[in-house]
Amino acid sequence: MPPFDLPEGDPFGPHNLPYGVFSRHGSPDGSGHRSVGVRLGDHVLDAGAAATALGSPYATLLARPSLNPLLAAGRTAWSDVRRALTAWVTVPAHRETVASLTHPLSEVTLHLPFEVADYVDFYASENHARNVGRIFRPDAEDSLTPNWKHLPIGYHGRAGTVVVSGTDVVRPSGQRKAPADPAPVFGPSVRLDIEAEVGFVVGAPSAMGAPVPLAGFRDHVFGLCLLNDWSARDLQAWEYVPLGPFLGKSFATSVSAWVTPLDALEDARVAPPARTHPLLPYLDDSAEEPGGYDLRISVAVNGHVVSEPPFSTMYWTAAQQLAHMTVNGASLRTGDLYGSGTVSGTSERERGSLLELTWNGRDALELPSGKRTFLEDGDVVTLTAWAPGPGGTRVGLGEVSGRVVSA
Ligand code: MN
């Protein structure tokens, strides 16, 4: 029985322990009771029930229908709970209890694991920003805007339309107008795209007027998840000047059902790319611990891998994004989610959007399911990722998948 008999090197072994929220199919009382769980291989341990059964003081944080109480409890509690969970799934004395509270993933429903407070999306990949600049501003002297190397560019998105992996995404409708068109038209987007990103989940809140410095990142951010920032490029192109993304983005953002705690990613920390411009003191991370994460992302359309974006190439780190997001005195709330921005590496096979992969529709991708520039109804997009773990292991990130359905 899992977890003690997990195969050697399972990316969801006891070194990982990502958190989610699940309910059992056909639960005895039919209530669809939700509980915090941790993933072990292709099973989930009911962490709330385990805490209760083992008389743990952490039952008040884990026997809950959402991760929010745990998120709000802060860094010391996060470490203590993780230590307790690690013991439960590795110490033989707990074997029978844990086995009896562990369920195959095929027998549970995974829910949005936390109540999303505010949602922000950044633009932290230099390769992505340069590709977008070359596509949309071909005559510009520099493919980057003048501010790009001085601050992490972002916008506030729509928290209420963040959905868990597996949720269908309805093709959005809206206005579009190509430069040569005489007038805008209304209808379903014909340029529906993805953005392969990593989402950071804020646990501990902060007070208004109290910026979070770079060194405060680990006190406030609990963990990360994979994130797909669905984007209607035609709606976006017509509406975004001068205030930025709006309806071309706000119809849906998908996140993985599993939140990987930062404590599971210690071996994945890497230095970000060399800084080419001096940074203002609140963003200068030259004296900080490495702020990058070595996450190997894979993007599949209808099961066919089209790209493998490397997160280690991101110019701006999550700590810098948090510092920038709060430097004006804006507060953090438990459940705040911020996206990294599309992850794109240097090579063509490392681009994190169809916009870049097809160069705005010019070069169609040849997939087993047919030619694609942008997404067609019925297409399923799946992001997966792993990171280096302790002793040569891999830390698996929960996948984020979504199917496009017609408007
Ligand atoms: Mn985005």
Tab-separated table of C-alpha atoms and ligand atoms in Angstrom:
chain	number	residue	atom	x	y	z
A	1	MET	CA	0.000	0.000	0.000
A	2	PRO	CA	1.208	3.528	-0.640
A	3	PRO	CA	3.053	5.567	0.345
A	4	PHE	CA	5.644	3.234	1.822
A	5	ASP	CA	5.833	1.138	-1.323
A	6	LEU	CA	6.225	4.003	-3.794
A	7	PRO	CA	8.673	3.181	-6.581
A	8	GLU	CA	12.183	4.512	-6.099
A	9	GLY	CA	12.501	7.993	-7.556
A	10	ASP	CA	8.779	8.727	-7.826
A	11	PRO	CA	8.552	12.492	-8.472
A	12	PHE	CA	5.677	12.627	-5.955
A	13	GLY	CA	7.523	10.812	-3.183
A	14	PRO	CA	7.884	11.924	0.459
A	15	HIS	CA	10.450	14.578	-0.588
A	16	ASN	CA	7.703	16.452	-2.442
A	17	LEU	CA	4.320	16.415	-0.619
A	18	PRO	CA	2.375	19.032	-2.586
A	19	TYR	CA	-0.918	20.173	-1.092
A	20	GLY	CA	-4.347	20.033	-2.669
A	21	VAL	CA	-8.020	19.856	-1.765
A	22	PHE	CA	-10.040	16.782	-2.681
A	23	SER	CA	-13.324	15.009	-2.166
A	24	ARG	CA	-14.020	11.307	-2.631
A	25	HIS	CA	-16.304	10.055	-5.333
A	26	GLY	CA	-19.509	8.731	-3.792
A	27	SER	CA	-18.457	9.730	-0.291
A	28	PRO	CA	-20.466	7.665	2.213
A	29	ASP	CA	-22.793	10.511	3.198
A	30	GLY	CA	-22.921	11.934	-0.320
A	31	SER	CA	-21.759	15.285	1.004
A	32	GLY	CA	-18.718	15.609	-1.231
A	33	HIS	CA	-16.769	16.466	1.940
A	34	ARG	CA	-13.609	18.394	1.057
A	35	SER	CA	-10.322	17.999	2.858
A	36	VAL	CA	-6.716	19.061	2.480
A	37	GLY	CA	-4.648	16.258	1.001
A	38	VAL	CA	-1.038	15.659	0.065
A	39	ARG	CA	-0.082	13.757	-3.043
A	40	LEU	CA	1.939	10.557	-2.825
A	41	GLY	CA	2.612	8.970	-6.194
A	42	ASP	CA	-0.793	8.534	-7.807
A	43	HIS	CA	-2.575	8.618	-4.454
A	44	VAL	CA	-3.684	11.325	-2.060
A	45	LEU	CA	-3.354	11.151	1.708
A	46	ASP	CA	-6.273	12.743	3.546
A	47	ALA	CA	-4.053	15.037	5.619
A	48	GLY	CA	-6.951	16.359	7.659
A	49	ALA	CA	-8.167	12.885	8.605
A	50	ALA	CA	-4.597	11.771	9.324
A	51	ALA	CA	-4.018	14.739	11.615
A	52	THR	CA	-7.246	13.959	13.449
A	53	ALA	CA	-6.516	10.230	13.703
A	54	LEU	CA	-2.991	10.838	14.978
A	55	GLY	CA	-4.076	13.470	17.499
A	56	SER	CA	-2.029	16.162	15.785
A	57	PRO	CA	-2.457	19.804	16.763
A	58	TYR	CA	-2.359	20.595	13.025
A	59	ALA	CA	-5.826	19.121	12.491
A	60	THR	CA	-7.171	22.671	12.876
A	61	LEU	CA	-5.152	23.648	9.783
A	62	LEU	CA	-5.582	20.474	7.713
A	63	ALA	CA	-9.102	19.180	8.397
A	64	ARG	CA	-10.451	22.058	6.355
A	65	PRO	CA	-12.063	22.425	2.910
A	66	SER	CA	-9.372	24.844	1.686
A	67	LEU	CA	-5.664	25.535	2.071
A	68	ASN	CA	-6.349	29.058	3.313
A	69	PRO	CA	-6.061	28.353	7.072
A	70	LEU	CA	-2.686	26.682	6.493
A	71	LEU	CA	-1.593	29.497	4.165
A	72	ALA	CA	-2.501	32.115	6.770
A	73	ALA	CA	-0.648	30.301	9.564
A	74	GLY	CA	2.771	31.488	8.381
A	75	ARG	CA	6.191	30.104	7.726
A	76	THR	CA	6.908	28.449	11.077
A	77	ALA	CA	3.637	26.532	10.887
A	78	TRP	CA	4.332	25.581	7.250
A	79	SER	CA	7.658	24.015	8.279
A	80	ASP	CA	6.162	22.276	11.323
A	81	VAL	CA	3.264	20.809	9.330
A	82	ARG	CA	5.600	19.606	6.587
A	83	ARG	CA	7.843	17.956	9.172
A	84	ALA	CA	4.840	16.202	10.714
A	85	LEU	CA	3.545	15.029	7.314
A	86	THR	CA	6.966	13.705	6.385
A	87	ALA	CA	7.005	11.651	9.580
A	88	TRP	CA	3.487	10.322	8.990
A	89	VAL	CA	4.358	9.006	5.534
A	90	THR	CA	7.773	7.586	6.382
A	91	VAL	CA	7.696	6.271	9.978
A	92	PRO	CA	6.550	2.614	9.920
A	93	ALA	CA	4.475	3.016	13.105
A	94	HIS	CA	2.031	5.197	11.154
A	95	ARG	CA	1.819	2.839	8.197
A	96	GLU	CA	-1.611	1.355	8.822
A	97	THR	CA	-3.247	4.653	9.734
A	98	VAL	CA	-1.810	6.416	6.713
A	99	ALA	CA	-2.656	3.580	4.336
A	100	SER	CA	-6.267	3.569	5.492
A	101	LEU	CA	-6.575	7.290	4.765
A	102	THR	CA	-4.893	7.214	1.349
A	103	HIS	CA	-7.015	7.142	-1.808
A	104	PRO	CA	-6.202	6.576	-5.499
A	105	LEU	CA	-6.354	9.835	-7.478
A	106	SER	CA	-8.758	8.047	-9.827
A	107	GLU	CA	-11.298	7.917	-6.976
A	108	VAL	CA	-11.240	11.579	-5.963
A	109	THR	CA	-12.179	14.972	-7.369
A	110	LEU	CA	-9.539	17.686	-7.052
A	111	HIS	CA	-10.807	21.196	-6.308
A	112	LEU	CA	-9.356	24.697	-6.550
A	113	PRO	CA	-7.004	24.343	-3.565
A	114	PHE	CA	-7.276	27.863	-2.133
A	115	GLU	CA	-9.587	30.841	-2.293
A	116	VAL	CA	-7.857	33.188	-4.693
A	117	ALA	CA	-7.688	36.689	-3.240
A	118	ASP	CA	-6.037	39.111	-5.691
A	119	TYR	CA	-4.498	37.937	-8.948
A	120	VAL	CA	-1.564	39.652	-10.632
A	121	ASP	CA	0.272	38.567	-13.753
A	122	PHE	CA	3.842	39.575	-14.632
A	123	TYR	CA	5.981	39.603	-17.771
A	124	ALA	CA	9.339	38.398	-16.461
A	125	SER	CA	10.882	36.448	-19.340
A	126	GLU	CA	13.248	38.560	-21.404
A	127	ASN	CA	13.002	36.098	-24.291
A	128	HIS	CA	9.199	36.317	-24.260
A	129	ALA	CA	9.185	40.100	-23.986
A	130	ARG	CA	11.659	40.404	-26.868
A	131	ASN	CA	9.666	37.987	-29.055
A	132	VAL	CA	6.456	39.925	-28.396
A	133	GLY	CA	8.283	43.183	-29.132
A	134	ARG	CA	9.585	41.842	-32.450
A	135	ILE	CA	6.115	40.578	-33.432
A	136	PHE	CA	4.097	43.666	-32.473
A	137	ARG	CA	6.626	46.481	-32.765
A	138	PRO	CA	8.862	45.348	-35.651
A	139	ASP	CA	10.007	48.892	-36.369
A	140	ALA	CA	11.059	49.698	-32.809
A	141	GLU	CA	14.744	50.293	-32.209
A	142	ASP	CA	14.716	47.977	-29.152
A	143	SER	CA	12.416	44.962	-28.810
A	144	LEU	CA	12.154	45.716	-25.078
A	145	THR	CA	10.254	48.741	-23.787
A	146	PRO	CA	12.474	51.282	-21.961
A	147	ASN	CA	11.138	50.276	-18.523
A	148	TRP	CA	11.569	46.514	-18.911
A	149	LYS	CA	15.019	46.120	-17.289
A	150	HIS	CA	14.132	48.513	-14.454
A	151	LEU	CA	10.948	47.023	-13.033
A	152	PRO	CA	8.941	43.787	-13.290
A	153	ILE	CA	6.016	44.754	-15.531
A	154	GLY	CA	2.639	43.395	-14.470
A	155	TYR	CA	-1.110	43.975	-14.393
A	156	HIS	CA	-3.955	43.127	-12.051
A	157	GLY	CA	-6.094	40.288	-13.403
A	158	ARG	CA	-9.400	38.687	-12.460
A	159	ALA	CA	-9.203	36.443	-9.370
A	160	GLY	CA	-12.757	35.157	-9.732
A	161	THR	CA	-12.034	33.321	-12.980
A	162	VAL	CA	-9.039	31.346	-11.752
A	163	VAL	CA	-10.069	27.707	-12.232
A	164	VAL	CA	-8.544	24.380	-11.292
A	165	SER	CA	-6.913	22.061	-13.801
A	166	GLY	CA	-9.469	19.973	-15.672
A	167	THR	CA	-12.009	22.789	-15.957
A	168	ASP	CA	-13.204	23.377	-19.533
A	169	VAL	CA	-12.435	26.806	-20.984
A	170	VAL	CA	-15.184	28.373	-23.073
A	171	ARG	CA	-13.837	30.246	-26.065
A	172	PRO	CA	-14.341	33.928	-25.232
A	173	SER	CA	-16.233	36.351	-27.409
A	174	GLY	CA	-15.460	40.014	-27.794
A	175	GLN	CA	-14.447	42.827	-30.076
A	176	ARG	CA	-11.600	42.483	-32.492
A	177	LYS	CA	-10.294	44.700	-35.228
A	178	ALA	CA	-7.260	44.022	-37.374
A	179	PRO	CA	-5.342	47.167	-38.389
A	180	ALA	CA	-6.691	46.988	-41.960
A	181	ASP	CA	-10.332	46.409	-40.909
A	182	PRO	CA	-12.614	49.441	-41.265
A	183	ALA	CA	-14.501	48.747	-38.040
A	184	PRO	CA	-14.459	46.299	-35.128
A	185	VAL	CA	-16.534	43.137	-35.250
A	186	PHE	CA	-17.963	41.043	-32.396
A	187	GLY	CA	-17.647	37.284	-32.127
A	188	PRO	CA	-15.741	34.308	-30.727
A	189	SER	CA	-11.978	34.821	-30.549
A	190	VAL	CA	-10.157	33.402	-33.573
A	191	ARG	CA	-6.734	33.705	-31.934
A	192	LEU	CA	-7.074	31.805	-28.675
A	193	ASP	CA	-3.681	31.164	-27.098
A	194	ILE	CA	-1.981	29.868	-23.960
A	195	GLU	CA	0.759	31.247	-21.749
A	196	ALA	CA	2.872	28.710	-19.864
A	197	GLU	CA	3.569	30.240	-16.468
A	198	VAL	CA	4.318	29.514	-12.847
A	199	GLY	CA	1.937	30.895	-10.199
A	200	PHE	CA	3.142	31.946	-6.742
A	201	VAL	CA	0.741	31.567	-3.817
A	202	VAL	CA	0.855	34.094	-0.971
A	203	GLY	CA	0.244	32.721	2.500
A	204	ALA	CA	1.020	35.277	5.192
A	205	PRO	CA	-0.631	38.670	4.639
A	206	SER	CA	1.068	42.064	4.971
A	207	ALA	CA	-0.204	45.409	6.194
A	208	MET	CA	-1.005	48.360	3.965
A	209	GLY	CA	1.889	50.765	3.948
A	210	ALA	CA	4.452	48.077	4.775
A	211	PRO	CA	6.376	46.991	1.661
A	212	VAL	CA	7.746	43.430	1.665
A	213	PRO	CA	11.504	43.511	1.054
A	214	LEU	CA	13.294	40.897	-1.060
A	215	ALA	CA	14.326	39.060	2.110
A	216	GLY	CA	10.660	38.723	3.143
A	217	PHE	CA	9.751	36.498	0.199
A	218	ARG	CA	9.967	33.203	2.083
A	219	ASP	CA	7.941	34.589	5.006
A	220	HIS	CA	5.021	35.461	2.744
A	221	VAL	CA	5.021	33.059	-0.206
A	222	PHE	CA	3.942	29.510	0.613
A	223	GLY	CA	4.493	27.730	-2.665
A	224	LEU	CA	3.959	27.596	-6.386
A	225	CYS	CA	1.805	25.939	-8.994
A	226	LEU	CA	1.662	25.701	-12.766
A	227	LEU	CA	-0.529	28.317	-14.399
A	228	ASN	CA	-1.983	28.718	-17.882
A	229	ASP	CA	-2.882	32.319	-18.671
A	230	TRP	CA	-5.370	31.722	-21.510
A	231	SER	CA	-5.171	34.709	-23.860
A	232	ALA	CA	-7.392	35.844	-26.736
A	233	ARG	CA	-4.798	37.595	-28.879
A	234	ASP	CA	-7.300	39.273	-31.207
A	235	LEU	CA	-9.331	40.746	-28.350
A	236	GLN	CA	-6.108	41.724	-26.582
A	237	ALA	CA	-4.585	43.480	-29.587
A	238	TRP	CA	-7.618	45.748	-30.050
A	239	GLU	CA	-8.261	46.604	-26.406
A	240	TYR	CA	-4.866	46.816	-24.679
A	241	VAL	CA	-3.748	50.347	-25.566
A	242	PRO	CA	-3.283	52.277	-23.308
A	243	LEU	CA	-4.340	50.453	-20.112
A	244	GLY	CA	-3.149	46.894	-20.763
A	245	PRO	CA	-4.762	43.433	-20.700
A	246	PHE	CA	-8.485	43.267	-19.928
A	247	LEU	CA	-11.130	40.987	-21.507
A	248	GLY	CA	-8.568	39.169	-23.636
A	249	LYS	CA	-7.276	37.604	-20.411
A	250	SER	CA	-9.990	37.754	-17.770
A	251	PHE	CA	-12.249	34.946	-19.053
A	252	ALA	CA	-10.146	32.137	-17.493
A	253	THR	CA	-6.818	31.358	-15.838
A	254	SER	CA	-6.081	27.712	-15.034
A	255	VAL	CA	-3.932	26.529	-12.126
A	256	SER	CA	-2.759	23.074	-11.127
A	257	ALA	CA	-4.644	21.300	-8.354
A	258	TRP	CA	-1.414	20.886	-6.381
A	259	VAL	CA	0.538	23.655	-4.662
A	260	THR	CA	4.184	22.716	-4.214
A	261	PRO	CA	5.605	24.231	-1.017
A	262	LEU	CA	8.799	26.236	-1.500
A	263	ASP	CA	10.337	23.984	1.166
A	264	ALA	CA	10.225	21.123	-1.380
A	265	LEU	CA	12.200	23.157	-3.916
A	266	GLU	CA	15.381	23.995	-1.984
A	267	ASP	CA	17.508	21.966	-4.419
A	268	ALA	CA	15.977	23.765	-7.400
A	269	ARG	CA	17.102	27.250	-6.408
A	270	VAL	CA	19.384	28.895	-8.949
A	271	ALA	CA	20.767	32.343	-9.616
A	272	PRO	CA	18.746	34.326	-12.150
A	273	PRO	CA	20.412	35.482	-15.389
A	274	ALA	CA	23.126	38.124	-15.026
A	275	ARG	CA	21.633	41.587	-14.612
A	276	THR	CA	22.524	43.905	-17.452
A	277	HIS	CA	21.209	47.110	-15.835
A	278	PRO	CA	21.758	48.480	-12.329
A	279	LEU	CA	18.706	48.001	-10.126
A	280	LEU	CA	17.175	50.340	-7.589
A	281	PRO	CA	17.920	49.178	-4.032
A	282	TYR	CA	14.503	47.609	-3.362
A	283	LEU	CA	14.996	45.307	-6.399
A	284	ASP	CA	18.752	44.745	-6.130
A	285	ASP	CA	19.112	41.035	-5.293
A	286	SER	CA	22.867	40.784	-5.811
A	287	ALA	CA	23.411	40.167	-2.089
A	288	GLU	CA	20.386	37.887	-1.628
A	289	GLU	CA	20.088	34.101	-1.753
A	290	PRO	CA	19.517	32.776	-5.285
A	291	GLY	CA	16.019	33.844	-6.301
A	292	GLY	CA	15.505	31.717	-9.401
A	293	TYR	CA	13.981	28.242	-9.616
A	294	ASP	CA	15.108	25.522	-11.996
A	295	LEU	CA	11.721	24.259	-13.199
A	296	ARG	CA	11.582	22.258	-16.448
A	297	ILE	CA	8.199	22.913	-18.004
A	298	SER	CA	6.600	20.971	-20.822
A	299	VAL	CA	3.690	22.211	-22.973
A	300	ALA	CA	1.530	19.648	-24.762
A	301	VAL	CA	-1.332	20.240	-27.201
A	302	ASN	CA	-3.591	17.194	-27.516
A	303	GLY	CA	-0.874	15.091	-25.888
A	304	HIS	CA	1.887	16.235	-28.249
A	305	VAL	CA	4.747	18.198	-26.668
A	306	VAL	CA	5.257	21.462	-28.536
A	307	SER	CA	7.613	23.273	-26.173
A	308	GLU	CA	9.845	22.891	-23.115
A	309	PRO	CA	10.263	26.317	-21.504
A	310	PRO	CA	13.014	26.568	-18.850
A	311	PHE	CA	11.924	28.651	-15.835
A	312	SER	CA	15.571	29.224	-14.836
A	313	THR	CA	15.844	31.761	-17.668
A	314	MET	CA	13.385	34.215	-16.057
A	315	TYR	CA	15.012	37.627	-15.636
A	316	TRP	CA	12.866	38.816	-12.737
A	317	THR	CA	12.523	36.547	-9.701
A	318	ALA	CA	9.389	35.889	-7.666
A	319	ALA	CA	10.990	37.746	-4.740
A	320	GLN	CA	11.565	40.815	-6.905
A	321	GLN	CA	7.989	40.633	-8.167
A	322	LEU	CA	6.685	40.513	-4.594
A	323	ALA	CA	8.894	43.426	-3.550
A	324	HIS	CA	7.751	45.463	-6.529
A	325	MET	CA	4.075	44.598	-6.039
A	326	THR	CA	4.159	45.949	-2.466
A	327	VAL	CA	6.701	48.771	-2.715
A	328	ASN	CA	3.915	51.336	-3.065
A	329	GLY	CA	2.354	50.182	0.203
A	330	ALA	CA	-0.166	47.769	-1.323
A	331	SER	CA	-0.960	44.966	1.119
A	332	LEU	CA	-0.942	41.209	0.588
A	333	ARG	CA	-3.841	38.944	1.422
A	334	THR	CA	-3.817	35.231	2.116
A	335	GLY	CA	-4.563	33.531	-1.201
A	336	ASP	CA	-3.053	36.221	-3.409
A	337	LEU	CA	-1.784	34.623	-6.599
A	338	TYR	CA	0.772	36.092	-8.947
A	339	GLY	CA	1.847	34.664	-12.281
A	340	SER	CA	5.445	34.796	-13.444
A	341	GLY	CA	4.630	35.782	-16.982
A	342	THR	CA	5.008	33.534	-20.002
A	343	VAL	CA	8.121	31.396	-19.703
A	344	SER	CA	10.164	31.353	-22.902
A	345	GLY	CA	13.733	30.150	-23.349
A	346	THR	CA	16.166	31.176	-26.031
A	347	SER	CA	15.373	28.491	-28.611
A	348	GLU	CA	12.270	28.072	-30.755
A	349	ARG	CA	11.322	24.852	-28.936
A	350	GLU	CA	11.322	26.696	-25.607
A	351	ARG	CA	8.615	29.269	-26.290
A	352	GLY	CA	5.697	29.361	-23.887
A	353	SER	CA	2.919	30.666	-26.138
A	354	LEU	CA	1.488	29.831	-29.562
A	355	LEU	CA	1.929	33.511	-30.407
A	356	GLU	CA	5.682	32.937	-30.311
A	357	LEU	CA	5.706	29.298	-31.460
A	358	THR	CA	3.821	30.211	-34.672
A	359	TRP	CA	5.175	33.780	-34.869
A	360	ASN	CA	1.691	35.287	-34.634
A	361	GLY	CA	0.147	32.648	-36.891
A	362	ARG	CA	2.697	32.904	-39.694
A	363	ASP	CA	4.254	29.456	-39.145
A	364	ALA	CA	1.708	26.732	-38.380
A	365	LEU	CA	2.684	23.892	-36.061
A	366	GLU	CA	2.331	20.433	-37.575
A	367	LEU	CA	0.720	18.292	-34.879
A	368	PRO	CA	-0.586	14.715	-35.050
A	369	SER	CA	-4.010	16.312	-34.492
A	370	GLY	CA	-3.505	18.637	-37.481
A	371	LYS	CA	-2.025	22.033	-38.279
A	372	ARG	CA	-2.345	24.666	-35.591
A	373	THR	CA	-1.661	28.358	-35.426
A	374	PHE	CA	-4.003	29.161	-32.541
A	375	LEU	CA	-6.295	26.809	-30.565
A	376	GLU	CA	-9.308	25.043	-32.043
A	377	ASP	CA	-12.404	23.919	-30.156
A	378	GLY	CA	-11.728	20.582	-28.497
A	379	ASP	CA	-8.000	21.153	-28.130
A	380	VAL	CA	-6.543	20.119	-24.768
A	381	VAL	CA	-3.514	22.010	-23.473
A	382	THR	CA	-1.499	20.455	-20.654
A	383	LEU	CA	1.457	21.926	-18.780
A	384	THR	CA	3.668	19.626	-16.717
A	385	ALA	CA	6.952	20.308	-14.932
A	386	TRP	CA	9.583	18.925	-12.646
A	387	ALA	CA	12.452	20.348	-10.627
A	388	PRO	CA	15.696	18.884	-9.291
A	389	GLY	CA	15.151	17.444	-5.814
A	390	PRO	CA	17.418	16.120	-3.050
A	391	GLY	CA	19.878	13.364	-3.933
A	392	GLY	CA	19.233	13.388	-7.655
A	393	THR	CA	15.465	12.964	-7.292
A	394	ARG	CA	12.850	14.888	-9.216
A	395	VAL	CA	10.148	17.015	-7.640
A	396	GLY	CA	7.024	16.740	-9.801
A	397	LEU	CA	4.695	19.710	-10.143
A	398	GLY	CA	0.996	19.004	-10.545
A	399	GLU	CA	-0.158	19.336	-14.136
A	400	VAL	CA	-2.505	22.033	-15.354
A	401	SER	CA	-4.782	20.973	-18.163
A	402	GLY	CA	-7.764	22.520	-19.879
A	403	ARG	CA	-9.951	21.811	-22.902
A	404	VAL	CA	-11.260	24.519	-25.190
A	405	VAL	CA	-15.003	24.324	-25.777
A	406	SER	CA	-16.963	26.335	-28.327
A	407	ALA	CA	-18.341	29.770	-27.561
B	1	MN	MN	0.473	36.061	-18.793
